[in-house]
Short mmCIF file of C-alpha atoms and ligand atoms in Angstrom, two decimals:
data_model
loop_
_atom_site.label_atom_id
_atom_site.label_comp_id
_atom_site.label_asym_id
_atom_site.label_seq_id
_atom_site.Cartn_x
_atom_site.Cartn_y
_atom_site.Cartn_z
CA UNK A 294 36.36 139.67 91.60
CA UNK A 295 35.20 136.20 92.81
CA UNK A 296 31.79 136.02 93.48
CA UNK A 297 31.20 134.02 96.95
CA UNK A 298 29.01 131.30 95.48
CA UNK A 299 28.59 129.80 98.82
CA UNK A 300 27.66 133.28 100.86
CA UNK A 301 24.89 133.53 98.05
CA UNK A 302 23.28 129.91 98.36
CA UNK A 303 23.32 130.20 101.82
CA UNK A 304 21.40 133.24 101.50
CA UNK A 305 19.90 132.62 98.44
CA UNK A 306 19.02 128.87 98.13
CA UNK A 307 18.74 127.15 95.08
CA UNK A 308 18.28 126.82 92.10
CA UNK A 309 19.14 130.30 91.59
CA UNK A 310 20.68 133.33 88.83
CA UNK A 311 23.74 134.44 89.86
CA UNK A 312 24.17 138.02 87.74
CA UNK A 313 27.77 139.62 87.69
CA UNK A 314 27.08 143.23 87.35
CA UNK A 315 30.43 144.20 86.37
CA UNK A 316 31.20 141.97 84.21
CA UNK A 317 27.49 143.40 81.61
CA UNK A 318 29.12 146.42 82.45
CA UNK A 319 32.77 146.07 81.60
CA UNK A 320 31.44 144.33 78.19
CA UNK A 321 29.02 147.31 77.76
CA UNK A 322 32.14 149.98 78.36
CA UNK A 323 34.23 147.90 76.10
CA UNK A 324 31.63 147.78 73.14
CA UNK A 325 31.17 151.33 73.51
CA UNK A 326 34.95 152.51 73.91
CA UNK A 327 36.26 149.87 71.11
CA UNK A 328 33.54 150.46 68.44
CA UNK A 329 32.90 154.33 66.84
CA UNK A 330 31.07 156.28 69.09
CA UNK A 331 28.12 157.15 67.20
CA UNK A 332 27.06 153.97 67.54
CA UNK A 333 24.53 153.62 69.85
CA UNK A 334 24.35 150.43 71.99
CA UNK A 335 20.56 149.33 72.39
CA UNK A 336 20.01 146.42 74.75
CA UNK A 337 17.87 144.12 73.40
CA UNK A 338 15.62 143.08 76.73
CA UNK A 339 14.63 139.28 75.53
CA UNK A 340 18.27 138.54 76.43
CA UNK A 341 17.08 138.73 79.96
CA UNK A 342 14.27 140.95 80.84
CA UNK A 343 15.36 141.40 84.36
CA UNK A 344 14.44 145.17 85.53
CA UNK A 345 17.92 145.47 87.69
CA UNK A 346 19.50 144.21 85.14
CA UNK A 347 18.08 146.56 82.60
CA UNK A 348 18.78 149.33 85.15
CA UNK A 349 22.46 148.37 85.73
CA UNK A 350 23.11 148.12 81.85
CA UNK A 351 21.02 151.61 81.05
CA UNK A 352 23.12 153.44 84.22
CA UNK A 353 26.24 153.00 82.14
CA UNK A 354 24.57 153.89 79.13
CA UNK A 355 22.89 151.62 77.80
CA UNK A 356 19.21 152.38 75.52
CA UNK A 357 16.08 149.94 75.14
CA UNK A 358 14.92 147.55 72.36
CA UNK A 359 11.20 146.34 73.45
CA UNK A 360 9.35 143.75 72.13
CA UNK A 361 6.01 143.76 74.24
CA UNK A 362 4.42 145.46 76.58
CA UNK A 363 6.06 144.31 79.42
CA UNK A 364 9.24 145.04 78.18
CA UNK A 365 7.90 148.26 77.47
CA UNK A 366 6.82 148.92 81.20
CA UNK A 367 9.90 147.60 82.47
CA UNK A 368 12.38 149.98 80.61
CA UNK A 369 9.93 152.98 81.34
CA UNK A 370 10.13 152.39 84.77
CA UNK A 371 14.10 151.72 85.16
CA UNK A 372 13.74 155.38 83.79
CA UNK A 373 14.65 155.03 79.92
CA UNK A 374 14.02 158.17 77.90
CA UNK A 375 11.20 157.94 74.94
CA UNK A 376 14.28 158.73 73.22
CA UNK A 377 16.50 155.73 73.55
CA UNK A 378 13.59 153.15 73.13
CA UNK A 379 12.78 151.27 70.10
CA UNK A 380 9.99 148.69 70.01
CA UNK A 381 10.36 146.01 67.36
CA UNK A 382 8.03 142.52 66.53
CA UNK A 383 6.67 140.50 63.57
CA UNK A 384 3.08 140.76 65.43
CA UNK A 385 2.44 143.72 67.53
CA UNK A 386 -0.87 144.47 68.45
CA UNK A 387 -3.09 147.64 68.38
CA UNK A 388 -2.33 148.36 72.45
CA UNK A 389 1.43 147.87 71.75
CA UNK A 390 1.53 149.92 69.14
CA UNK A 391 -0.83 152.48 70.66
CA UNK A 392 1.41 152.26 73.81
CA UNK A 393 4.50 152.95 71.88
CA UNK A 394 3.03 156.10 70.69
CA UNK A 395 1.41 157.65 73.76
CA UNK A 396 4.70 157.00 75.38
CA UNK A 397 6.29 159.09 72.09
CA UNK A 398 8.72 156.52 71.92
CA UNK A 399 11.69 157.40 69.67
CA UNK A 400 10.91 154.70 66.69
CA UNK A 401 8.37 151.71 66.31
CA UNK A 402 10.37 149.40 63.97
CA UNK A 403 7.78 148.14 61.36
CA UNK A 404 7.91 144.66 59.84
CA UNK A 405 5.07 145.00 57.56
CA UNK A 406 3.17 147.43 55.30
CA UNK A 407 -0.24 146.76 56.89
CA UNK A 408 1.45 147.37 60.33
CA UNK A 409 2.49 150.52 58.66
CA UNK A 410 -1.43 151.18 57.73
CA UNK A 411 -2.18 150.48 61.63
CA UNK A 412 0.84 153.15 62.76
CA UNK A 413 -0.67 155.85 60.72
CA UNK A 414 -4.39 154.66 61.88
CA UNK A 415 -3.46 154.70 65.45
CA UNK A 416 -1.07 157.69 65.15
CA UNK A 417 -3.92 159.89 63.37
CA UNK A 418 -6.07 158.93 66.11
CA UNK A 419 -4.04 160.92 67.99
CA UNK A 420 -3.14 163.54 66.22
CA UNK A 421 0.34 162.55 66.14
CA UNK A 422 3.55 161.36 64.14
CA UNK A 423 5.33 158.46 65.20
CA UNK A 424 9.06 157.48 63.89
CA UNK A 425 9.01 154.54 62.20
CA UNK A 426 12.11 152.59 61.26
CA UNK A 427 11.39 149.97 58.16
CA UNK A 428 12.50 146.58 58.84
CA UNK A 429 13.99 145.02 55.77
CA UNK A 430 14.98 141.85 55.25
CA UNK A 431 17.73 141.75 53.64
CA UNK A 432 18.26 139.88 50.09
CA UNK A 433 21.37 137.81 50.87
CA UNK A 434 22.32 136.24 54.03
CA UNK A 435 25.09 136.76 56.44
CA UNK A 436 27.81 134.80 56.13
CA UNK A 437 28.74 133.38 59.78
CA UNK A 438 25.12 133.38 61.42
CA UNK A 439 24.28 130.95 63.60
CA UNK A 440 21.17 132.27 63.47
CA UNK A 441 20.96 133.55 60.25
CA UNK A 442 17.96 135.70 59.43
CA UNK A 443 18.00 137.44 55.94
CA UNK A 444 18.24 136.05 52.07
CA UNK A 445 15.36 133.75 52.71
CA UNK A 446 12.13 133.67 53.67
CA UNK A 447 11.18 134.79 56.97
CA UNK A 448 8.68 136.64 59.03
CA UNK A 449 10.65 139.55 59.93
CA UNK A 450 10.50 143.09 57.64
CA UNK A 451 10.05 143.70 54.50
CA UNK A 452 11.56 142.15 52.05
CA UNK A 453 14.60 144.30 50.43
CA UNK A 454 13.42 143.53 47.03
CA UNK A 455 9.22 144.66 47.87
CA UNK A 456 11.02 147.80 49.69
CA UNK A 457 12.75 148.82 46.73
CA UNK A 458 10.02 148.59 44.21
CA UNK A 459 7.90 151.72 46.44
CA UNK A 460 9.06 154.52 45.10
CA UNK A 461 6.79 157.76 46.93
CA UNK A 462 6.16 155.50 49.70
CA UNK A 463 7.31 158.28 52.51
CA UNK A 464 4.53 160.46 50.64
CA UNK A 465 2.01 158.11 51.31
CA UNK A 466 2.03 158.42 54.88
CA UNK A 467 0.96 161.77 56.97
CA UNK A 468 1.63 160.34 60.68
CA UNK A 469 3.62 157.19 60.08
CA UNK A 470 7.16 159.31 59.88
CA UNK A 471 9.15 157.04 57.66
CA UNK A 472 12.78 158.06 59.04
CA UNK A 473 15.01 155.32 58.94
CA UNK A 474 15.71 151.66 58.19
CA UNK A 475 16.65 148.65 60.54
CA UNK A 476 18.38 145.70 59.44
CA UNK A 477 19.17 142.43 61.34
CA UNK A 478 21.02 139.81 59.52
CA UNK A 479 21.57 136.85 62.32
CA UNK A 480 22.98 136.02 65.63
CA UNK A 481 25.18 134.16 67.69
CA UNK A 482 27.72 135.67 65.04
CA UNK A 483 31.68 134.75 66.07
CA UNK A 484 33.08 135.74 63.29
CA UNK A 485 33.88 139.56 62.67
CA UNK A 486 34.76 139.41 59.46
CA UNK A 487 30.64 138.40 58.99
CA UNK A 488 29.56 141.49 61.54
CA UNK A 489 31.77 144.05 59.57
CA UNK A 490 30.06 142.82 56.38
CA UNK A 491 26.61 142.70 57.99
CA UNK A 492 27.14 146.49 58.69
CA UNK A 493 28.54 147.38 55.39
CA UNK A 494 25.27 145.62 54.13
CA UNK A 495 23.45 147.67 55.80
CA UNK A 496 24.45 150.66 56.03
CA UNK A 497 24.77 150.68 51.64
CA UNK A 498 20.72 148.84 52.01
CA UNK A 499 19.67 151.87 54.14
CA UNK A 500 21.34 154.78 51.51
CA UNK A 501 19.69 152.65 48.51
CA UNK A 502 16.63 152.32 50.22
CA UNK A 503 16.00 155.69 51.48
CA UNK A 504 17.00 157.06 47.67
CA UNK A 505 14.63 154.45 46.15
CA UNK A 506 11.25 155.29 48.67
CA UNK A 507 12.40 158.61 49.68
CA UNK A 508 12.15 158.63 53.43
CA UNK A 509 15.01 160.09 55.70
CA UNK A 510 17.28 158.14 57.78
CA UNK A 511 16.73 159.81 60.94
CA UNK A 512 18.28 156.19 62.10
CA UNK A 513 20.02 153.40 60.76
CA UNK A 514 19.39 150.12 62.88
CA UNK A 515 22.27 148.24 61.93
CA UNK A 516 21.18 145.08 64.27
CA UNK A 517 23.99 142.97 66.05
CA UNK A 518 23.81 139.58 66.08
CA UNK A 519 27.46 139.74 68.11
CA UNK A 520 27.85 135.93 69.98
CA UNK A 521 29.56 134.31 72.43
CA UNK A 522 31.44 131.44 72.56
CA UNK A 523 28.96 128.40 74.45
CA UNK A 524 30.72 125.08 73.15
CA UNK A 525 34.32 123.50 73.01
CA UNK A 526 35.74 125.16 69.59
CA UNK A 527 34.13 128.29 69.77
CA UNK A 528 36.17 131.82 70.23
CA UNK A 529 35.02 134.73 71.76
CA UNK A 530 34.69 137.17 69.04
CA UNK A 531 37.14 139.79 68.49
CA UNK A 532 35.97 142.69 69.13
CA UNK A 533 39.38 144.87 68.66
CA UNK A 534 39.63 142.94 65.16
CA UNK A 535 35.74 144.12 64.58
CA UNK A 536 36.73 147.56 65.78
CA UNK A 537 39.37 148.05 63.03
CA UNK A 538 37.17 147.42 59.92
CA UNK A 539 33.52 147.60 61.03
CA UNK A 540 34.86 151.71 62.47
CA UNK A 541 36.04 153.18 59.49
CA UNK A 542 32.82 152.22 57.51
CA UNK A 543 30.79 153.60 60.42
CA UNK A 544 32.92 156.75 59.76
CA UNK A 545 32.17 157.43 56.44
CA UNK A 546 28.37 156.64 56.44
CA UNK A 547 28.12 159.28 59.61
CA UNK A 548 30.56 161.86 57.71
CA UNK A 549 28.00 161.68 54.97
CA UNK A 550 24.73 161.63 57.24
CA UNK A 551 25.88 163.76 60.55
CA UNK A 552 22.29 163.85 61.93
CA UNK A 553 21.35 160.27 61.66
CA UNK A 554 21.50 158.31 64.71
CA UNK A 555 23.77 154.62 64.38
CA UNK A 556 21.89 151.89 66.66
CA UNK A 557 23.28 148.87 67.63
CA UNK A 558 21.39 145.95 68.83
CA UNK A 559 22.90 144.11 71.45
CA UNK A 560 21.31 141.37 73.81
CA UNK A 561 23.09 138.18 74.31
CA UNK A 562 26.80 139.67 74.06
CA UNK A 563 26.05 141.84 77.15
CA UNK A 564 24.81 139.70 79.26
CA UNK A 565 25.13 135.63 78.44
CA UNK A 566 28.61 135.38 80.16
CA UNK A 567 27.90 137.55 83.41
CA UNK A 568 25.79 134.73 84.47
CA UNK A 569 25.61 131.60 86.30
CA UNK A 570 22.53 129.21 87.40
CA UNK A 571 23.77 127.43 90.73
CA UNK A 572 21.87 123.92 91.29
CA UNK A 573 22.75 121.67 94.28
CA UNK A 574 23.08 117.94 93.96
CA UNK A 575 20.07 116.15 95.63
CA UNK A 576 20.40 112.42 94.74
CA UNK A 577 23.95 110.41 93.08
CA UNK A 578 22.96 107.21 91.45
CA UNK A 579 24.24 104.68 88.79
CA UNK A 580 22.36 103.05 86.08
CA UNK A 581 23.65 100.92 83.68
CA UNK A 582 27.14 101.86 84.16
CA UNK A 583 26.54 105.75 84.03
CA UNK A 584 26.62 107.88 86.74
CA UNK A 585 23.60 110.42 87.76
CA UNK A 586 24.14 113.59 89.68
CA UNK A 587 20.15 114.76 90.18
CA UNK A 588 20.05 118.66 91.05
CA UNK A 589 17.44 120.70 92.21
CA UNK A 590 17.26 122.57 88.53
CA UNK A 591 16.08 121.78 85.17
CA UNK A 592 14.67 122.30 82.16
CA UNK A 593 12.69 124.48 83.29
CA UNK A 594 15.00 127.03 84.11
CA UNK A 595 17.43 126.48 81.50
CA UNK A 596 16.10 125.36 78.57
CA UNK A 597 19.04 126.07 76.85
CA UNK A 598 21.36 124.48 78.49
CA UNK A 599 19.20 121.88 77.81
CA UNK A 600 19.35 121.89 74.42
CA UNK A 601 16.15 121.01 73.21
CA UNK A 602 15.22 121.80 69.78
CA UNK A 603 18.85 122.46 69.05
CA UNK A 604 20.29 120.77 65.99
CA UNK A 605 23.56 119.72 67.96
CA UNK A 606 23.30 119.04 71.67
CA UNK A 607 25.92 120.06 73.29
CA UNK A 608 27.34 120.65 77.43
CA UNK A 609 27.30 124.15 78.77
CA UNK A 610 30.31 125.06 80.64
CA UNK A 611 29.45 123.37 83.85
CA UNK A 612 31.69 123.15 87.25
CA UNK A 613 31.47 121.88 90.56
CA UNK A 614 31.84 125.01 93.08
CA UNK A 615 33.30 122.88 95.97
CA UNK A 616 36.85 121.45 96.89
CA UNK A 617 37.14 117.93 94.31
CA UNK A 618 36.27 114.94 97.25
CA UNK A 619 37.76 112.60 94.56
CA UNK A 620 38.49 111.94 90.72
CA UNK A 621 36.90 113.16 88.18
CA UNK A 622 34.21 110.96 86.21
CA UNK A 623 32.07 111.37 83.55
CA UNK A 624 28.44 112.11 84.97
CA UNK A 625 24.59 112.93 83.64
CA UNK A 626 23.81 116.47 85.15
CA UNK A 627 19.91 116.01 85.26
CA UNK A 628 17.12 118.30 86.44
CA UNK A 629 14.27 117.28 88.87
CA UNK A 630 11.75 117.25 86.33
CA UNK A 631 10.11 113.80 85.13
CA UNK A 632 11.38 113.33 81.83
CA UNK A 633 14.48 111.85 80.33
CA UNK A 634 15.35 115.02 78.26
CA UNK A 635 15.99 117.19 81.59
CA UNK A 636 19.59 116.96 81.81
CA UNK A 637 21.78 119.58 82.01
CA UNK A 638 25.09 118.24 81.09
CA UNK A 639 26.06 114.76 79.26
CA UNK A 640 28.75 112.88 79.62
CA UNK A 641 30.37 116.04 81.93
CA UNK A 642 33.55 115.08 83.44
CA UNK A 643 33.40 116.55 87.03
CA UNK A 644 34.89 115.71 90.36
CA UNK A 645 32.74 112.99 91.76
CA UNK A 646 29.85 115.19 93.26
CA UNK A 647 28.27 114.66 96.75
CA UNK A 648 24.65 115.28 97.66
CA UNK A 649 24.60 118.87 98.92
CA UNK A 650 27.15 119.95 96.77
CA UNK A 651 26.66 123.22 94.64
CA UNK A 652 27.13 123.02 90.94
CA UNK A 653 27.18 125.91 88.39
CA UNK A 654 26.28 126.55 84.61
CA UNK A 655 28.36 129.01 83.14
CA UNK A 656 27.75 131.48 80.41
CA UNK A 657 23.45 131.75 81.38
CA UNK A 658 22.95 135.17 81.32
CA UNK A 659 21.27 135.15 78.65
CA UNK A 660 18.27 133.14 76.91
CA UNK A 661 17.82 130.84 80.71
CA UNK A 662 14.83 132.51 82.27
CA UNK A 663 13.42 134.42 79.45
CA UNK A 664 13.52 131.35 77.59
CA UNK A 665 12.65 128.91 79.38
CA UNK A 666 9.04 126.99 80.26
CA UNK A 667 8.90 127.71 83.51
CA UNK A 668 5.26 126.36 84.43
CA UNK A 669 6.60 123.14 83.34
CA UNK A 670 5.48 120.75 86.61
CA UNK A 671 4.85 123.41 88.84
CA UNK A 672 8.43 124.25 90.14
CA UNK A 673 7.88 128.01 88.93
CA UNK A 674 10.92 130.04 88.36
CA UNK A 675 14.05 130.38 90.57
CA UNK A 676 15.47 133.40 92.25
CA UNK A 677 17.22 135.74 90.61
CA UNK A 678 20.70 137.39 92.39
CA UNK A 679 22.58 140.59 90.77
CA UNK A 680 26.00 140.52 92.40
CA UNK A 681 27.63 144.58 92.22
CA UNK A 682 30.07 146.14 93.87
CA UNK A 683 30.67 144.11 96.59
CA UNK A 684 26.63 143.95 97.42
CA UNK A 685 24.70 141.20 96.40
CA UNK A 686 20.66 141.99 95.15
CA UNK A 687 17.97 139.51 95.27
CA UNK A 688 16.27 140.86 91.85
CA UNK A 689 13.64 138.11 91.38
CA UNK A 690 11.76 136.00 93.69
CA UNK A 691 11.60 132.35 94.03
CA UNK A 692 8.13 131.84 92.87
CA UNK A 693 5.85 129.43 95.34
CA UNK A 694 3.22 127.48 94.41
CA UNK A 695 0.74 130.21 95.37
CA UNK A 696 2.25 132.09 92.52
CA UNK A 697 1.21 129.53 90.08
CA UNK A 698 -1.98 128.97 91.47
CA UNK A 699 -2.81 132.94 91.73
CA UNK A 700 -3.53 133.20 88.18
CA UNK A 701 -5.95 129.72 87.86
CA UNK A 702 -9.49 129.64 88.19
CA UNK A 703 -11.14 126.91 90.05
CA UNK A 704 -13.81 125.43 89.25
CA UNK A 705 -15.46 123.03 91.19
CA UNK A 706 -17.39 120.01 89.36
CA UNK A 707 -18.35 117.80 92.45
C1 PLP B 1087 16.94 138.60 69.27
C2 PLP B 1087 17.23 139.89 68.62
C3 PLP B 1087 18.24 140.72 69.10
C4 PLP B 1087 19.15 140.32 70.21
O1 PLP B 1087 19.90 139.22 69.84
P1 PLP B 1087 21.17 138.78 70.68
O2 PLP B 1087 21.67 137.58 69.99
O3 PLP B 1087 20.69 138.49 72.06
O4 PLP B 1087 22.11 139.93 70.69
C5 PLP B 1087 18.43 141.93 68.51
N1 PLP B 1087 17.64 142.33 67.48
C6 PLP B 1087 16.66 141.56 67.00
C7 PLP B 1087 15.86 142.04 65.86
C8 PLP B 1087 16.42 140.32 67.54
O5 PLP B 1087 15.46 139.54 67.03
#
């Protein structure tokens, strides 16, 4: 279905998130009807944190990774079970982990044995056991990663080799239940050759490890790390190819354990391509030979897009949502923010835009908002639109500046 760009600026204004709901939730049915179904799809909420969203994806089936409190309260209240949330961190604190507990969560994933001392402290407390899933990182990397987390040093888990070396640790614990094993090797991964390895990986690491320290595998976390395509060159991943080799693996590992539950993390694959950040054009000039198109967006919004801190810089799928008014040229897509790093889009080649026109960056579902520094000259954040079923949601507010200055103090020094 074509979503009616214009019908939702007009409502809407700009700069603004344009969510496809259907489109997280045709991904989401075809993860879950391609790949073995005892894996369990748990959206990661950093992707984007948005409650709708959340509740769209966890309406057709989708569980909760958490990372914070916030995240916490947000999948509680779209209605997520205790059951299907897992809360997960390098550096959780004392009222995160107590939270996780009171709210009998199904598994805290630890990332540390002192955070493992804290679980059984805080869980003693209160007379209770808490699942917890051991974070490992893993020994050798994953081949493919853009993002590669494991075979080096790192702040996430515990390292394979440290893991290995406690045998009796699952004794050592009375309300820490140590009950399965999580393991997440990268992401941004294209490749599926590197995702069906990952899993093998991990899915031998969790049998190893749970024979070495003796704790059951209630649940094997087997991460996720699945990408999609951002850049020229870059292929959507294959998930049909992935299907074929990463199933039968699954199939043999749940044959052997039939009461262990298969999670799979997934935050950037579900989401990243059902959305678009509309900007309008607000000032066309030239300097030094280049042209400018200056939008009412930014940096702010979209740090990724962006780029900033990336290695390689590169455009964002980025269109012009009107009819062309004349030939294409090669334009700077900047923000409205004063400094020379906002722009959106180098060297794009667009039909000349106008001022007024409507421009969109595809594929920003995920990673705009969430990560993005949105204080950053006082624009606040932008709206935030789920389009579904023919109906159109307005699932964030513009902020205004009395949002930002709500939370300020001020003091007067006359
Ligand atoms: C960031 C993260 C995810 C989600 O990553 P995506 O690339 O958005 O799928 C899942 N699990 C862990 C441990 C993460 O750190």
């Amino acid at each position: 279905m074509e979503i009616p760009y214009h019908d939702l600026v007009l409502e809407f204004g700009t700069p603004t998130y344009v969510y496809e709901g259907s489109r997280m939730t045709r991904t989401l049915a075809h993860v879950r009807n391609v790949l073995h179904p005892r894996l369990e799809v748990f959206y990661s909420l950093k992707a984007n944190p948005n409650i709708s969203v959340f509740a769209l994806l966890h309406a057709n089936g989708a569980r909760a990774e958490v990372s914070s409190l916030g995240e916490l309260r947000t999948v509680l209240a779209a209605g997520a079970v205790p059951e299907d949330i897992i809360f997960l961190g390098p550096g959780k604190s004392d009222d995160e982990l107590a939270a996780c507990i009171s709210a009998n969560i199904y598994a805290i994933v630890c990332e540390a044995f002192d955070e493992l001392d804290r679980i059984e402290r805080l869980a003693g407390e209160r007379g209770v056991r808490q699942r917890v899933l051991l974070r490992i990182n893993p020994a050798s990397s994953a081949p493919g990663a853009r993002l590669a987390m494991g075979g080096k040093p790192r702040q996430f888990g515990i390292d394979e080799k440290a893991l290995l070396a406690e045998p009796g640790l699952a004794n050592r614990f009375r309300h820490a239940d140590l009950a399965g094993v999580q393991v997440y090797c990268g992401s941004r991964i294209l490749d599926w050759q590197a995702i069906a390895a990952n899993t093998r990986y991990a899915l031998d690491l969790a049998e190893e490890v749970a024979a070495a320290t003796g704790i059951r595998l209630d649940a094997v976390d087997i991460g996720g790390g699945f990408g999609v395509p951002y850049f020229e060159g870059e292929h959507a991943l294959d998930l049909d190819a992935l299907a074929e080799v990463m199933n039968p693996a699954i199939e043999r590992f749940a044959r052997n354990h039939p009461d262990t539950r298969m999670i799979l993390e997934m935050g950037r694959f579900l989401v990243a391509a059902a959305g678009v950040y509309l900007v309008r054009v607000r000032s066309v000039k030239e300097s030094h030979g280049q042209s400018f198109v200056i939008t009412d967006g930014g940096t702010h919004h979209h740090l990724p897009a962006v780029g900033i801190g990336s290695i390689a810089r590169r455009n964002f799928p980025i269109r012009l949502l009107e009819d062309a008014a004349g030939p294409d040229e090669v334009c700077q897509v900047a923000g409205l923010l004063c400094t020379p790093n906002d722009l959106l889009g180098r060297n794009v080649l667009l039909p000349k835009p106008r001022i007024g026109d409507v421009l969109g960056i595809f594929q920003s579902g995920a990673y705009g908002l969430s990560a993005s520094p949105g204080l950053f000259i006082s624009h606040g954040f932008p709206a935030e639109v789920l389009v579904h079923e023919g109906r159109s949601y307005l699932v964030r507010e513009r902020d205004d500046p009395d949002d930002l200055l709500r939370k300020q103090r001020h003091h007067n020094f006359q």
